[in-house]
Coordinates of C-alpha atoms in Angstrom, one line a residue:
M515 CA 87.0 87.2 113.2
S516 CA 90.1 85.1 113.5
A517 CA 90.2 84.6 109.8
L518 CA 90.8 88.4 109.4
V519 CA 94.1 88.4 111.4
P520 CA 96.4 86.7 108.9
L521 CA 95.0 89.0 106.2
L522 CA 96.6 92.0 107.9
V523 CA 100.0 90.7 106.6
G524 CA 98.8 88.6 103.6
I525 CA 97.0 91.4 101.8
P526 CA 100.0 93.7 101.5
L527 CA 102.2 90.8 100.5
I528 CA 99.8 89.7 97.8
G529 CA 99.5 93.4 96.7
A530 CA 103.3 93.6 96.5
A531 CA 103.4 90.4 94.3
I532 CA 100.8 91.8 92.0
N533 CA 102.7 95.1 91.7
L534 CA 105.9 93.1 90.7
I535 CA 103.9 91.3 88.0
F536 CA 102.7 94.6 86.7
G537 CA 106.0 96.3 87.1
R538 CA 105.6 98.8 84.2
R539 CA 101.9 99.7 84.7
K540 CA 101.8 102.6 87.1
K541 CA 98.0 103.0 87.3
T542 CA 97.6 99.3 88.1
Q543 CA 100.2 99.5 90.9
I544 CA 98.6 102.6 92.3
V545 CA 95.1 101.0 92.4
V546 CA 96.5 97.8 93.9
S547 CA 98.5 99.6 96.6
V548 CA 95.6 101.9 97.6
A549 CA 93.2 99.0 97.7
A550 CA 95.5 96.8 99.8
L551 CA 96.1 99.5 102.4
A552 CA 92.5 100.6 102.5
T553 CA 91.4 97.0 103.0
V554 CA 93.9 96.6 105.9
L555 CA 92.6 99.8 107.4
V556 CA 89.0 98.5 107.4
L557 CA 90.1 95.1 108.8
G558 CA 92.1 96.8 111.5
A559 CA 89.1 99.0 112.5
V560 CA 86.9 95.9 112.7
L561 CA 89.4 94.0 114.8
L562 CA 89.9 97.0 117.1
V563 CA 86.2 97.2 117.8
T564 CA 86.0 93.4 118.3
V565 CA 89.0 93.0 120.7
D566 CA 88.0 96.1 122.6
T567 CA 84.6 94.6 123.3
S568 CA 85.2 90.9 123.3
G569 CA 88.8 90.4 124.2
P570 CA 92.0 89.5 122.3
I571 CA 92.1 87.2 119.3
A572 CA 94.8 84.6 119.0
V573 CA 95.3 82.6 115.8
A574 CA 97.6 79.5 115.5
I575 CA 98.7 79.4 111.8
A576 CA 98.0 76.0 110.2
A577 CA 96.5 74.8 113.5
W578 CA 99.9 74.0 115.0
P579 CA 99.9 73.7 118.8
V580 CA 100.7 76.9 120.7
P581 CA 104.3 75.9 121.7
L582 CA 105.3 74.9 118.2
G583 CA 103.3 76.9 115.7
I584 CA 103.3 80.6 114.8
V585 CA 100.7 82.5 116.9
L586 CA 99.3 85.8 115.7
Y587 CA 97.9 87.8 118.6
V588 CA 95.7 90.9 118.3
D589 CA 94.8 92.9 121.4
V590 CA 93.7 96.5 121.7
L591 CA 97.2 97.8 121.4
A592 CA 98.1 95.8 118.3
A593 CA 94.8 96.6 116.6
L594 CA 95.0 100.3 117.4
L595 CA 98.5 100.5 116.0
V596 CA 97.5 98.6 112.8
V597 CA 94.7 101.2 112.2
V598 CA 97.0 104.2 112.8
T599 CA 99.7 102.7 110.6
S600 CA 97.2 102.1 107.8
I601 CA 96.1 105.7 107.9
V602 CA 99.7 106.9 107.7
L603 CA 100.7 104.5 104.9
L604 CA 97.6 105.6 102.9
A605 CA 98.3 109.3 103.3
V606 CA 102.0 109.0 102.4
L607 CA 101.1 106.8 99.5
L608 CA 98.8 109.5 98.1
F609 CA 101.6 112.1 98.7
S610 CA 104.1 109.9 96.8
I611 CA 101.6 109.4 93.9
G612 CA 101.5 113.2 93.4
Q613 CA 105.3 113.5 93.7
G614 CA 105.8 110.7 91.2
A615 CA 103.4 112.3 88.7
A616 CA 105.1 115.7 89.0
D617 CA 108.7 114.5 88.9
N618 CA 108.2 111.7 86.4
D619 CA 108.9 109.1 89.1
A620 CA 112.5 110.3 89.6
D621 CA 112.5 109.4 93.3
T622 CA 109.7 106.8 93.3
P623 CA 110.4 104.5 90.3
V624 CA 107.2 102.5 89.6
S625 CA 108.8 99.0 89.3
I626 CA 110.5 99.3 92.8
F627 CA 108.6 101.8 95.0
Y628 CA 105.1 100.4 95.2
P629 CA 106.1 96.7 95.8
A630 CA 108.7 97.8 98.4
Y631 CA 106.2 100.1 100.1
L632 CA 103.6 97.3 100.6
I633 CA 106.3 94.9 101.8
L634 CA 107.3 97.6 104.3
G635 CA 103.7 97.8 105.5
A636 CA 103.4 94.0 105.7
G637 CA 106.5 93.9 107.9
I638 CA 105.2 96.5 110.3
F639 CA 101.8 94.8 110.6
N640 CA 103.5 91.5 111.2
A641 CA 105.6 93.0 114.0
F642 CA 102.5 94.4 115.7
I643 CA 100.6 91.1 115.7
A644 CA 103.5 88.7 116.4
G645 CA 102.9 86.3 119.3
D646 CA 106.4 85.1 119.6
L647 CA 109.9 86.6 119.5
F648 CA 111.0 84.9 116.3
N649 CA 108.0 86.1 114.3
L650 CA 108.6 89.5 115.7
Y651 CA 112.1 89.2 114.3
V652 CA 110.7 88.1 111.0
G653 CA 108.5 91.2 111.0
F654 CA 111.5 93.4 111.7
E655 CA 113.5 91.8 108.9
I656 CA 110.7 92.2 106.3
L657 CA 110.3 95.9 107.0
L658 CA 114.1 96.4 107.1
V659 CA 114.7 94.7 103.8
A660 CA 112.0 97.0 102.2
S661 CA 113.5 100.0 104.0
Y662 CA 116.9 99.3 102.6
V663 CA 115.4 99.7 99.1
L664 CA 113.3 102.8 99.9
I665 CA 116.0 104.8 101.7
T666 CA 118.4 104.5 98.7
L667 CA 115.9 105.4 96.0
G668 CA 117.3 107.8 93.5
G669 CA 120.8 106.4 93.9
T670 CA 122.4 109.8 94.8
E671 CA 125.7 109.8 96.6
S672 CA 124.3 111.2 99.9
R673 CA 121.5 108.6 99.9
I674 CA 123.8 105.7 99.2
R675 CA 126.2 106.9 101.9
T676 CA 123.6 107.3 104.6
G677 CA 121.8 104.2 103.4
V678 CA 124.9 102.2 104.1
V679 CA 125.1 103.5 107.6
Y680 CA 121.4 102.7 108.1
I681 CA 121.9 99.2 106.8
V682 CA 124.9 98.5 109.0
V683 CA 123.2 99.7 112.1
S684 CA 120.1 97.8 111.3
L685 CA 122.1 94.6 110.7
V686 CA 123.9 95.0 114.1
S687 CA 120.5 95.4 115.8
S688 CA 119.2 92.4 114.0
I689 CA 122.2 90.3 115.0
L690 CA 121.7 91.3 118.6
F691 CA 118.0 90.5 118.5
L692 CA 118.7 87.1 116.9
A693 CA 121.4 86.3 119.5
A694 CA 118.9 87.3 122.3
I695 CA 116.3 85.0 120.8
A696 CA 118.7 82.1 120.8
M697 CA 119.7 82.8 124.4
V698 CA 116.0 83.0 125.5
Y699 CA 115.3 79.7 123.7
G700 CA 118.3 78.1 125.2
A701 CA 117.3 79.2 128.7
L702 CA 113.6 78.6 128.5
G703 CA 113.0 76.2 125.6
T704 CA 110.4 78.5 123.9
V705 CA 110.1 81.8 122.0
N706 CA 106.3 82.2 122.5
M707 CA 105.9 85.4 124.5
V708 CA 103.2 84.0 126.9
Q709 CA 105.3 80.9 127.7
I710 CA 108.4 83.1 128.2
S711 CA 106.5 85.3 130.6
E712 CA 105.4 82.2 132.7
R713 CA 108.8 80.5 132.6
M714 CA 111.0 83.6 133.1
A715 CA 110.5 83.6 136.9
L716 CA 112.2 80.2 137.1
L717 CA 115.5 81.7 136.0
P718 CA 118.0 83.3 138.4
Q719 CA 117.8 87.1 138.4
D720 CA 121.3 87.5 136.9
T721 CA 120.2 85.4 133.9
Q722 CA 117.0 87.4 133.6
T723 CA 118.9 90.6 133.6
I724 CA 121.3 89.5 130.8
L725 CA 118.4 88.4 128.6
H726 CA 116.5 91.6 129.5
L727 CA 119.5 93.8 128.5
M728 CA 120.1 92.0 125.3
L729 CA 116.6 92.5 124.1
L730 CA 116.5 96.1 125.3
L731 CA 119.7 96.8 123.5
A732 CA 118.4 95.4 120.2
F733 CA 115.1 97.3 120.4
A734 CA 116.7 100.5 121.6
I735 CA 118.8 100.7 118.5
K736 CA 115.6 100.2 116.4
A737 CA 113.7 102.8 118.4
A738 CA 116.6 105.4 118.3
V739 CA 117.0 105.7 122.0
F740 CA 120.0 107.7 123.2
P741 CA 122.9 107.0 123.0
L742 CA 122.0 104.5 120.3
S743 CA 120.2 107.2 118.2
F744 CA 123.4 108.5 116.4
W745 CA 122.4 107.0 113.1
L746 CA 118.9 108.5 112.7
P747 CA 119.5 112.3 112.1
D748 CA 121.8 111.6 109.2
S749 CA 119.9 108.7 107.7
Y750 CA 116.3 110.0 107.4
P751 CA 116.7 113.5 105.9
T752 CA 118.4 112.4 102.7
A753 CA 115.7 110.0 101.6
P754 CA 112.8 111.1 99.3
A755 CA 110.1 113.0 101.1
P756 CA 107.5 110.2 101.3
V757 CA 110.1 107.7 102.5
T758 CA 111.3 110.1 105.2
A759 CA 107.8 110.8 106.4
V760 CA 106.8 107.1 106.7
F761 CA 110.1 106.2 108.3
A762 CA 109.9 109.0 110.9
G763 CA 106.3 108.2 111.8
L764 CA 106.5 104.4 112.0
L765 CA 109.8 102.6 112.0
T766 CA 111.1 103.8 115.4
K767 CA 107.6 103.1 116.9
V768 CA 107.9 99.4 116.0
G769 CA 111.0 99.4 118.3
V770 CA 109.1 101.2 121.0
Y771 CA 106.2 98.6 120.6
A772 CA 108.7 95.8 121.1
I773 CA 110.0 97.5 124.3
I774 CA 106.4 97.7 125.5
R775 CA 106.0 94.0 125.1
T776 CA 109.4 93.3 126.7
E777 CA 108.7 95.4 129.7
T778 CA 105.1 94.6 130.4
Q779 CA 105.0 90.9 129.4
L780 CA 108.4 89.2 129.4
F781 CA 110.3 90.6 132.3
V782 CA 107.7 91.6 134.9
A783 CA 109.8 90.3 137.8
N784 CA 113.1 91.8 136.5
D785 CA 113.0 95.6 137.1
L786 CA 115.2 97.9 135.0
N787 CA 112.9 100.9 135.5
F788 CA 115.6 103.2 136.9
L789 CA 117.8 102.5 134.0
L790 CA 114.9 103.3 131.6
M791 CA 114.2 106.6 133.5
M792 CA 117.8 107.7 133.0
V793 CA 117.7 106.7 129.4
A794 CA 114.4 108.5 128.9
L795 CA 115.7 111.7 130.4
S796 CA 118.9 111.6 128.4
T797 CA 117.0 110.9 125.1
M798 CA 114.6 113.8 125.7
I799 CA 117.3 116.4 126.6
V800 CA 120.1 115.4 124.2
G801 CA 117.6 115.0 121.3
I802 CA 116.0 118.4 121.7
L803 CA 119.4 120.2 122.2
G804 CA 120.4 118.6 118.9
A805 CA 117.3 120.0 117.3
V806 CA 117.9 123.5 118.6
A807 CA 121.4 123.5 117.0
Q808 CA 120.1 122.6 113.5
A809 CA 119.4 124.8 110.6
E810 CA 117.8 122.3 108.2
L811 CA 114.1 121.5 108.7
K812 CA 114.4 117.7 108.2
R813 CA 117.3 117.5 110.6
I814 CA 115.4 119.6 113.2
L815 CA 112.5 117.2 112.9
S816 CA 114.8 114.1 113.1
F817 CA 116.3 115.3 116.3
T818 CA 112.8 116.1 117.8
L819 CA 111.9 112.6 116.8
V820 CA 114.7 111.3 118.9
S821 CA 113.8 113.5 121.8
H822 CA 110.1 112.5 121.8
I823 CA 111.0 108.8 121.9
G824 CA 112.2 109.8 125.4
Y825 CA 108.6 110.5 126.4
M826 CA 107.6 107.0 125.4
I827 CA 110.4 105.4 127.4
F828 CA 109.5 107.7 130.3
G829 CA 106.0 106.2 130.3
L830 CA 107.3 102.7 130.2
A831 CA 109.7 103.4 133.1
I832 CA 106.8 104.6 135.3
N833 CA 105.4 101.1 134.6
T834 CA 101.8 101.6 135.9
P835 CA 98.6 100.9 133.9
L836 CA 97.9 104.6 133.7
A837 CA 101.4 105.3 132.4
I838 CA 101.3 102.6 129.8
G839 CA 97.9 103.8 128.6
A840 CA 99.3 107.4 128.4
T841 CA 102.3 106.0 126.5
I842 CA 100.1 104.3 124.0
Y843 CA 98.2 107.6 123.4
Y844 CA 101.5 109.4 123.0
I845 CA 102.7 106.9 120.4
V846 CA 99.5 107.4 118.4
H847 CA 99.8 111.1 118.6
H848 CA 103.5 111.1 117.6
I849 CA 103.0 108.8 114.7
I850 CA 100.4 111.1 113.2
V851 CA 102.0 114.4 114.0
Q852 CA 105.6 113.6 113.1
T853 CA 104.5 112.2 109.7
T854 CA 102.4 115.3 109.0
L855 CA 105.3 117.6 109.8
F856 CA 107.6 115.7 107.4
L857 CA 105.0 115.9 104.7
A858 CA 104.7 119.6 105.3
V859 CA 108.5 120.0 105.0
G860 CA 108.4 118.1 101.8
L861 CA 106.0 120.7 100.4
I862 CA 108.2 123.5 101.7
E863 CA 111.2 122.0 99.9
R864 CA 109.3 121.9 96.6
R865 CA 108.0 125.5 97.0
A866 CA 111.1 127.2 98.3
G867 CA 113.9 125.0 96.7
S868 CA 115.5 124.4 100.1
T869 CA 114.7 123.2 103.7
S870 CA 117.4 125.4 105.3
I871 CA 115.9 128.0 107.6
L872 CA 118.8 130.3 106.7
K873 CA 117.7 130.3 103.0
V874 CA 113.9 129.9 103.1
K875 CA 112.0 133.1 103.6
G876 CA 108.8 134.9 102.8
L877 CA 106.5 131.8 102.5
M878 CA 103.7 133.4 104.5
R879 CA 103.0 135.7 101.6
A880 CA 103.8 133.3 98.9
A881 CA 102.1 130.1 100.3
P882 CA 99.7 130.9 103.2
L883 CA 98.1 127.4 103.1
L884 CA 101.5 125.8 103.5
A885 CA 102.1 128.0 106.6
V886 CA 99.0 126.6 108.2
L887 CA 99.9 123.0 107.2
Y888 CA 103.2 123.4 109.1
F889 CA 102.0 125.5 112.0
I890 CA 99.2 123.3 113.3
P891 CA 101.3 120.1 113.7
A892 CA 104.3 122.1 114.9
I893 CA 102.4 123.6 117.9
N894 CA 100.8 120.2 118.5
L895 CA 104.2 118.5 118.7
G896 CA 105.4 121.3 121.0
G897 CA 102.6 120.5 123.4
L898 CA 100.5 123.6 123.4
P899 CA 97.0 123.1 124.9
P900 CA 94.4 122.0 123.9
F901 CA 96.2 119.8 121.3
S902 CA 96.9 116.1 121.6
G903 CA 100.6 116.7 122.3
F904 CA 99.6 118.6 125.5
I905 CA 97.0 115.9 126.4
G906 CA 99.6 113.1 126.0
K907 CA 102.3 114.9 128.0
Y908 CA 99.8 115.8 130.7
A909 CA 98.7 112.2 131.0
L910 CA 102.4 111.0 131.3
F911 CA 103.2 113.7 133.9
D912 CA 100.0 112.8 135.9
A913 CA 101.1 109.2 136.0
A914 CA 104.5 110.2 137.1
A915 CA 103.2 112.6 139.8
Q916 CA 101.0 109.8 141.2
V917 CA 104.2 107.8 141.8
G918 CA 105.7 110.9 143.4
T919 CA 109.3 109.9 143.8
P920 CA 112.1 112.6 143.5
V921 CA 113.3 110.9 140.3
M922 CA 109.8 111.2 138.8
M923 CA 109.8 114.9 139.6
V924 CA 113.1 115.3 137.8
L925 CA 111.7 113.5 134.8
I926 CA 108.6 115.7 134.8
V927 CA 110.9 118.8 134.7
G928 CA 112.9 117.3 132.0
G929 CA 109.8 116.6 130.0
I930 CA 108.6 120.2 130.4
V931 CA 111.9 121.6 129.3
T932 CA 111.9 119.3 126.3
S933 CA 108.4 120.5 125.4
I934 CA 109.4 124.1 125.6
L935 CA 112.5 123.7 123.5
T936 CA 110.6 121.7 121.0
L937 CA 108.2 124.6 120.6
Y938 CA 111.1 127.0 120.4
A939 CA 112.9 125.0 117.7
L940 CA 109.8 124.5 115.5
M941 CA 108.5 128.1 116.0
R942 CA 111.9 129.6 115.2
A943 CA 111.9 127.6 112.0
W944 CA 108.4 128.8 111.2
N945 CA 109.2 132.5 111.9
L946 CA 112.3 132.5 109.8
S947 CA 110.8 130.5 106.9
F948 CA 107.4 132.1 106.7
W949 CA 107.4 135.6 108.4
R950 CA 110.9 136.7 107.4
E951 CA 110.9 138.8 104.2
D952 CA 113.7 139.3 101.7
D953 CA 114.2 142.9 102.8
D954 CA 114.6 142.1 106.5
S955 CA 117.4 143.9 108.3
S956 CA 120.7 142.3 108.8
E957 CA 119.9 142.0 112.5
T958 CA 118.0 138.8 112.0
S959 CA 120.9 137.4 110.0
E960 CA 123.3 138.2 112.8
R961 CA 121.1 136.5 115.4
I962 CA 121.1 133.2 113.5
A963 CA 124.6 133.4 112.1
Y964 CA 125.7 130.7 114.6
L965 CA 123.6 128.2 112.6
G966 CA 125.7 128.7 109.5
N967 CA 128.1 125.9 110.4
A968 CA 125.2 123.4 111.1
P969 CA 125.0 120.4 108.7
A970 CA 123.1 121.1 105.5
A971 CA 122.7 124.7 106.4
S972 CA 123.3 125.9 102.8
V973 CA 121.8 123.0 100.8
S974 CA 119.5 124.0 98.0
T975 CA 117.4 122.1 95.5
E976 CA 115.4 123.2 92.5
R977 CA 112.0 124.7 93.0
R978 CA 109.2 122.4 91.8
T979 CA 105.4 122.6 91.4
I980 CA 103.2 121.1 94.1
P981 CA 100.5 118.8 92.7
R982 CA 97.1 119.2 94.4
I983 CA 97.2 115.6 95.6
M984 CA 100.3 116.3 97.7
T985 CA 98.6 119.2 99.4
F986 CA 95.5 117.2 99.8
A987 CA 97.3 114.3 101.5
T988 CA 99.1 116.7 103.8
A989 CA 96.0 118.6 104.7
G990 CA 94.2 115.3 105.3
M991 CA 96.9 114.4 107.8
V992 CA 96.5 117.8 109.5
V993 CA 92.8 117.1 109.9
V994 CA 93.7 113.8 111.5
T995 CA 96.0 115.6 113.9
I996 CA 93.2 117.9 114.9
S997 CA 90.8 114.9 115.3
L998 CA 93.2 113.5 117.9
T999 CA 92.3 116.5 120.0
V1000 CA 88.6 116.7 119.1
F1001 CA 88.2 113.0 119.9
A1002 CA 90.8 112.9 122.6
G1003 CA 88.4 111.6 125.3
P1004 CA 87.3 108.4 123.5
L1005 CA 90.8 107.8 122.1
L1006 CA 92.4 108.2 125.5
D1007 CA 89.8 105.8 127.0
V1008 CA 90.7 103.2 124.4
C1009 CA 94.4 103.7 125.1
L1010 CA 93.9 103.5 128.9
R1011 CA 92.0 100.2 128.4
A1012 CA 94.8 99.0 126.2
G1013 CA 97.3 99.9 128.9
E1014 CA 95.4 98.1 131.6
R1015 CA 95.1 94.9 129.6
V1016 CA 98.7 95.0 128.6
A1017 CA 99.7 95.4 132.2
E1018 CA 97.4 92.5 133.2
G1019 CA 99.2 90.2 130.7
V1020 CA 97.9 86.9 129.4
T1021 CA 98.4 83.4 130.7
L1022 CA 99.1 80.3 128.6
V1023 CA 95.7 78.9 129.6
Q1024 CA 94.0 82.0 128.3
L1025 CA 96.1 81.9 125.1
E1026 CA 95.2 78.3 124.5
E1027 CA 91.5 79.0 125.1
Q1028 CA 91.6 81.9 122.7
V1029 CA 93.2 79.7 120.0
G1030 CA 90.8 76.8 120.7
E1031 CA 87.7 79.0 120.6
R1032 CA 88.6 80.1 117.1

């Protein structure tokens, strides 16, 4: 099975190279892209079953010794996220194929989009299976270089402007991360995560705290944790719909994944949990208050994205195996549901010619299927039972309640308030966009007049047809969100096992044995 691990990164990169060679042949690029991601999905599923039953797999590239060579490490957490990422990338790819066919590839030029998309996937997969900090940095850089291309597709003024902000923020984060890696290597003589975890206890607490804060700062920017989330609401909404969907679902979660590894493996003896609790509470509340104040659907979803990152930091701050498992489940839930919502909003924009809840109206009568495709993931994200959003939040609150400190009670209340306001923001948008008719009284307009000064409140685009494949991809993702509820028991069990194993950690002896066995 160890031979499968490098293929998770190699196959998308090979696919990207083939797409560049066939830069003008759209059908070839589509076939290569779908085949590459489908293959990674199958490999990820095989590895997930294997590591869940037989333990983690570690691979030393080119047989270099563990301290010197690149080690790829696949445990239940990494394999699970590879599978979920592959599903999302495939669904969004199908959505983009339909959009490209309908719009003559205006937003997804063939020679650029498909290679960059596969390189983005390769970077994400590499980050998930990286066994050392520098390879994690390489994974971040691969996905960021591809994201720079994708976020500016179309070359409009707004995309270039927000793309520049995104690039600058990403570069700052990367510089901080690289500086932190240099400091860790200077202090410990290694960048291998297992060796770092064993040697970290030898450092003075002050030194540990400095290294800890440096890495957290770099990852918090990538994860859009408040107050370092200022860049996200303006950057994501301007990109093409498929790009926005995949960015919202995946990129911030790579940052959260890096924080999980940092907190559970590298700095076990250096406790910053109280700081994480305060950051989690601030991220939840400030993010959702921003969503309530928006009038444009993509901006509403972008702010809810920020607020729900707070739930994940909340789980990490609790720092028990149960809480880590609940956090992993919530990450899986949020990747799927957030991506689905952005795809649904992409359909709304094409059908109504706008994503402003002040301008869109009457879609329930005109597009009832679209109403369902938005409604189901919206109430799921809001946390209504019995959906996965409720299950994930309940698991987090249960883990916090078992700790039982006053701070935990405050965080539980903050999480409940955030959930209620999420439901309010998304259902207000649904009511105005789908139930409101053209002949509604002026009373409704007066009640939402305060949103008139919100950013992008009056933005309109041309109405366009919706190809069936775009609807099919979105409906497929809605089915996946429902499956998170239907199969919540087995999935939550897998996540809890992943949480327990992440909390246990791995020793250098175990790592060397895993590499030697394979």
